[in-house]
Amino acid sequence: MKALLAAALGLTSAAAALAPAAAAEPTSPLPTAASTSGYAQYAGSAEEAANNKAFFEAVLASVAEKRAENPEAATVTVTYSTASAPSFRTQIARSTQVWNNAVRNVQLQEGSNPDFSYYEGNDSRGSYAYTDGHGNGYIFLDYAQNQQYYSPRVVAHETGHVLGLPDHYTGPCSELMSGGGPGTSCTNDQPNSTERSRVEQLWVNGLAEALAEVG
Ligand SMILES: [Zn+2]
């Protein structure tokens, strides 16, 4: 079954080896292949700004709720789980390091009671950020796409959505949120100065708004 699937997807043997025997099943339903709108993809034409915004707002509300319980905390922390993306732990840790070095107003941290979760698997749509509309945010990482494109960049890009950045596929490789736009040869996984500033600003203004809503 696994071999058939890998063959059908045209994966290399390396890609097939990367895929675990039993891909972790999401505890909440992820979108099915039948519905193709409403997701922000890493590459492709289905740019969906509204979903990016909804995803960011879901994360923001989750963080703000915890923040209200612990207003003394010096740093705004967004907590995530990698339990359902075990083969991407290295790339996720790298993405966390990239973002935590790039911005100060928000920090990422792996931990319990997560604000969002990473998932891995096979999806013809590739990797994407997704929210179910009920305050739950996911980042889905597609095996084939992470072989085709530079995986640390894919992960850092999708995590950029967590922090509030929209897609900008027409941008250059020096932009993280241009995603798959600059092609498979692009290996930049660092946000540029504009992207950094935008995140910093979002987490000053955005958190204040979110706090007002839950407070
Ligand atoms: Zn994107």
Short mmCIF file of C-alpha atoms and ligand atoms in Angstrom, two decimals:
data_model
loop_
_atom_site.label_atom_id
_atom_site.label_comp_id
_atom_site.label_asym_id
_atom_site.label_seq_id
_atom_site.Cartn_x
_atom_site.Cartn_y
_atom_site.Cartn_z
CA MET A 1 0.00 0.00 0.00
CA LYS A 2 2.71 2.41 0.99
CA ALA A 3 4.79 1.41 -2.02
CA LEU A 4 1.81 1.79 -4.32
CA LEU A 5 1.02 5.19 -2.90
CA ALA A 6 4.61 6.32 -3.23
CA ALA A 7 4.74 5.07 -6.79
CA ALA A 8 1.49 6.80 -7.63
CA LEU A 9 2.85 10.05 -6.32
CA GLY A 10 6.11 9.60 -8.17
CA LEU A 11 8.11 9.84 -4.98
CA THR A 12 11.79 9.01 -4.91
CA SER A 13 12.94 6.20 -2.64
CA ALA A 14 14.25 8.85 -0.27
CA ALA A 15 10.83 10.41 -0.04
CA ALA A 16 9.21 7.05 0.54
CA ALA A 17 11.71 6.34 3.31
CA LEU A 18 10.87 9.65 4.94
CA ALA A 19 7.19 8.79 5.16
CA PRO A 20 6.48 6.84 8.34
CA ALA A 21 4.68 3.51 8.03
CA ALA A 22 1.66 4.91 9.79
CA ALA A 23 1.09 8.61 9.22
CA ALA A 24 -0.35 10.22 12.31
CA GLU A 25 -4.06 10.75 11.99
CA PRO A 26 -5.29 14.19 12.97
CA THR A 27 -7.57 14.14 15.99
CA SER A 28 -9.79 16.72 14.35
CA PRO A 29 -10.96 16.27 10.78
CA LEU A 30 -8.68 17.85 8.21
CA PRO A 31 -10.09 19.03 4.90
CA THR A 32 -10.75 16.33 2.33
CA ALA A 33 -9.36 16.41 -1.17
CA ALA A 34 -12.86 17.05 -2.46
CA SER A 35 -12.92 20.59 -1.12
CA THR A 36 -10.17 22.66 -2.61
CA SER A 37 -11.08 26.18 -1.61
CA GLY A 38 -10.36 27.93 1.62
CA TYR A 39 -6.79 26.84 2.17
CA ALA A 40 -3.58 28.77 1.87
CA GLN A 41 -1.20 26.58 -0.09
CA TYR A 42 2.56 26.77 -0.23
CA ALA A 43 2.50 26.74 -4.02
CA GLY A 44 -0.32 26.98 -6.52
CA SER A 45 -3.13 29.26 -7.49
CA ALA A 46 -5.47 28.82 -4.55
CA GLU A 47 -4.25 31.79 -2.57
CA GLU A 48 -6.90 32.37 0.03
CA ALA A 49 -6.31 35.48 2.08
CA ALA A 50 -9.47 35.06 4.13
CA ASN A 51 -8.34 31.69 5.40
CA ASN A 52 -4.92 33.05 6.32
CA LYS A 53 -6.63 35.71 8.37
CA ALA A 54 -9.01 33.26 10.04
CA PHE A 55 -6.09 30.99 10.87
CA PHE A 56 -4.12 33.84 12.42
CA GLU A 57 -7.14 35.00 14.41
CA ALA A 58 -7.68 31.48 15.78
CA VAL A 59 -4.08 31.34 16.99
CA LEU A 60 -4.29 34.85 18.35
CA ALA A 61 -7.46 34.13 20.33
CA SER A 62 -5.92 31.00 21.81
CA VAL A 63 -2.81 32.87 22.89
CA ALA A 64 -4.84 35.77 24.25
CA GLU A 65 -6.98 33.48 26.38
CA LYS A 66 -3.92 32.04 28.08
CA ARG A 67 -2.40 35.49 28.31
CA ALA A 68 -5.46 36.77 30.18
CA GLU A 69 -4.85 34.07 32.78
CA ASN A 70 -1.21 35.03 33.10
CA PRO A 71 -0.90 38.74 32.29
CA GLU A 72 2.48 39.04 34.03
CA ALA A 73 4.26 36.95 31.40
CA ALA A 74 6.95 39.08 29.76
CA THR A 75 6.81 37.46 26.32
CA VAL A 76 3.88 36.47 24.15
CA THR A 77 4.35 32.78 23.46
CA VAL A 78 2.60 30.71 20.79
CA THR A 79 2.69 27.03 21.73
CA TYR A 80 2.61 24.21 19.20
CA SER A 81 2.57 20.43 19.00
CA THR A 82 4.69 18.26 16.68
CA ALA A 83 3.10 14.99 17.86
CA SER A 84 1.43 14.50 14.47
CA ALA A 85 4.42 15.57 12.38
CA PRO A 86 7.22 13.38 13.78
CA SER A 87 9.34 13.28 10.63
CA PHE A 88 9.44 17.09 10.42
CA ARG A 89 10.69 17.75 13.96
CA THR A 90 14.11 18.93 12.74
CA GLN A 91 12.65 21.38 10.23
CA ILE A 92 10.08 22.61 12.74
CA ALA A 93 12.77 23.20 15.38
CA ARG A 94 14.78 25.12 12.78
CA SER A 95 11.76 27.21 11.81
CA THR A 96 11.17 28.03 15.47
CA GLN A 97 14.79 29.13 15.82
CA VAL A 98 14.56 31.26 12.67
CA TRP A 99 11.41 33.03 13.82
CA ASN A 100 12.46 33.42 17.45
CA ASN A 101 15.67 35.09 16.29
CA ALA A 102 13.85 37.24 13.75
CA VAL A 103 11.18 38.79 16.00
CA ARG A 104 10.79 39.81 19.62
CA ASN A 105 7.09 40.53 20.19
CA VAL A 106 6.12 36.87 19.82
CA GLN A 107 7.98 33.64 20.41
CA LEU A 108 7.23 30.06 19.38
CA GLN A 109 7.53 27.15 21.77
CA GLU A 110 6.73 23.45 21.62
CA GLY A 111 4.55 22.37 24.52
CA SER A 112 1.32 21.02 25.91
CA ASN A 113 -2.05 22.73 25.46
CA PRO A 114 -0.92 23.94 22.02
CA ASP A 115 -2.34 26.96 20.18
CA PHE A 116 -1.84 25.11 16.89
CA SER A 117 -0.51 21.78 15.60
CA TYR A 118 1.67 20.54 12.77
CA TYR A 119 0.46 17.51 10.77
CA GLU A 120 2.17 15.46 8.10
CA GLY A 121 0.92 13.26 5.30
CA ASN A 122 0.12 13.08 1.60
CA ASP A 123 -2.14 15.67 0.03
CA SER A 124 -2.28 16.55 -3.66
CA ARG A 125 -2.72 20.19 -2.68
CA GLY A 126 0.67 20.25 -0.98
CA SER A 127 1.34 22.01 2.31
CA TYR A 128 -1.03 24.53 3.79
CA ALA A 129 -2.29 26.38 6.83
CA TYR A 130 -5.84 25.55 7.77
CA THR A 131 -8.44 26.53 10.32
CA ASP A 132 -11.69 24.69 10.93
CA GLY A 133 -13.51 27.90 11.78
CA HIS A 134 -13.87 26.86 15.41
CA GLY A 135 -10.64 28.25 16.71
CA ASN A 136 -8.40 25.32 15.76
CA GLY A 137 -5.37 25.94 13.57
CA TYR A 138 -3.29 23.36 11.72
CA ILE A 139 -0.25 23.37 9.53
CA PHE A 140 -0.28 20.45 7.12
CA LEU A 141 3.08 19.36 5.68
CA ASP A 142 2.93 17.29 2.52
CA TYR A 143 5.67 14.67 2.00
CA ALA A 144 6.04 15.03 -1.76
CA GLN A 145 6.12 18.81 -1.71
CA ASN A 146 8.72 18.86 1.05
CA GLN A 147 10.93 16.72 -1.20
CA GLN A 148 10.32 18.88 -4.24
CA TYR A 149 10.86 22.21 -2.46
CA TYR A 150 13.38 23.11 0.24
CA SER A 151 11.68 21.71 3.32
CA PRO A 152 12.97 24.21 5.94
CA ARG A 153 11.56 27.00 3.75
CA VAL A 154 8.18 25.28 3.42
CA VAL A 155 7.92 24.87 7.19
CA ALA A 156 9.09 28.43 7.97
CA HIS A 157 6.67 29.78 5.34
CA GLU A 158 3.65 27.93 6.78
CA THR A 159 4.69 29.07 10.26
CA GLY A 160 4.68 32.62 8.89
CA HIS A 161 0.91 32.18 8.51
CA VAL A 162 0.69 31.31 12.20
CA LEU A 163 2.33 34.63 12.96
CA GLY A 164 -0.11 36.48 10.70
CA LEU A 165 1.65 36.87 7.36
CA PRO A 166 -0.32 36.48 4.11
CA ASP A 167 0.93 34.76 0.94
CA HIS A 168 2.76 36.81 -1.66
CA TYR A 169 3.61 34.29 -4.40
CA THR A 170 4.85 36.94 -6.82
CA GLY A 171 7.64 37.99 -4.46
CA PRO A 172 11.34 37.06 -4.79
CA CYS A 173 13.19 34.20 -3.08
CA SER A 174 14.39 36.65 -0.41
CA GLU A 175 10.80 36.81 0.80
CA LEU A 176 9.60 33.88 2.88
CA MET A 177 5.94 34.40 2.05
CA SER A 178 6.54 34.12 -1.69
CA GLY A 179 6.43 30.39 -0.91
CA GLY A 180 6.72 28.21 -4.00
CA GLY A 181 6.54 31.25 -6.31
CA PRO A 182 10.31 31.58 -6.93
CA GLY A 183 10.53 27.86 -7.76
CA THR A 184 12.08 24.74 -6.28
CA SER A 185 15.64 26.09 -6.30
CA CYS A 186 14.87 28.74 -3.66
CA THR A 187 16.44 27.73 -0.34
CA ASN A 188 15.92 30.92 1.67
CA ASP A 189 14.15 30.13 4.95
CA GLN A 190 14.57 33.57 6.57
CA PRO A 191 11.91 36.28 6.63
CA ASN A 192 13.09 39.58 5.17
CA SER A 193 13.05 42.86 7.14
CA THR A 194 9.57 43.83 5.89
CA GLU A 195 8.15 40.50 6.99
CA ARG A 196 9.81 40.80 10.38
CA SER A 197 8.43 44.28 10.94
CA ARG A 198 4.96 43.18 9.96
CA VAL A 199 4.97 40.34 12.48
CA GLU A 200 6.28 42.62 15.22
CA GLN A 201 3.49 45.07 14.52
CA LEU A 202 0.79 42.41 14.30
CA TRP A 203 1.71 41.06 17.70
CA VAL A 204 1.62 44.44 19.36
CA ASN A 205 -1.67 45.61 17.88
CA GLY A 206 -3.23 42.23 17.22
CA LEU A 207 -2.76 40.87 20.69
CA ALA A 208 -4.22 43.98 22.29
CA GLU A 209 -7.35 43.56 20.16
CA ALA A 210 -7.59 39.86 20.88
CA LEU A 211 -7.14 40.50 24.60
CA ALA A 212 -9.97 43.01 24.55
CA GLU A 213 -12.23 40.40 22.93
CA VAL A 214 -11.58 37.63 25.44
CA GLY A 215 -11.16 39.97 28.42
ZN ZN B 1 1.30 30.23 2.24
#
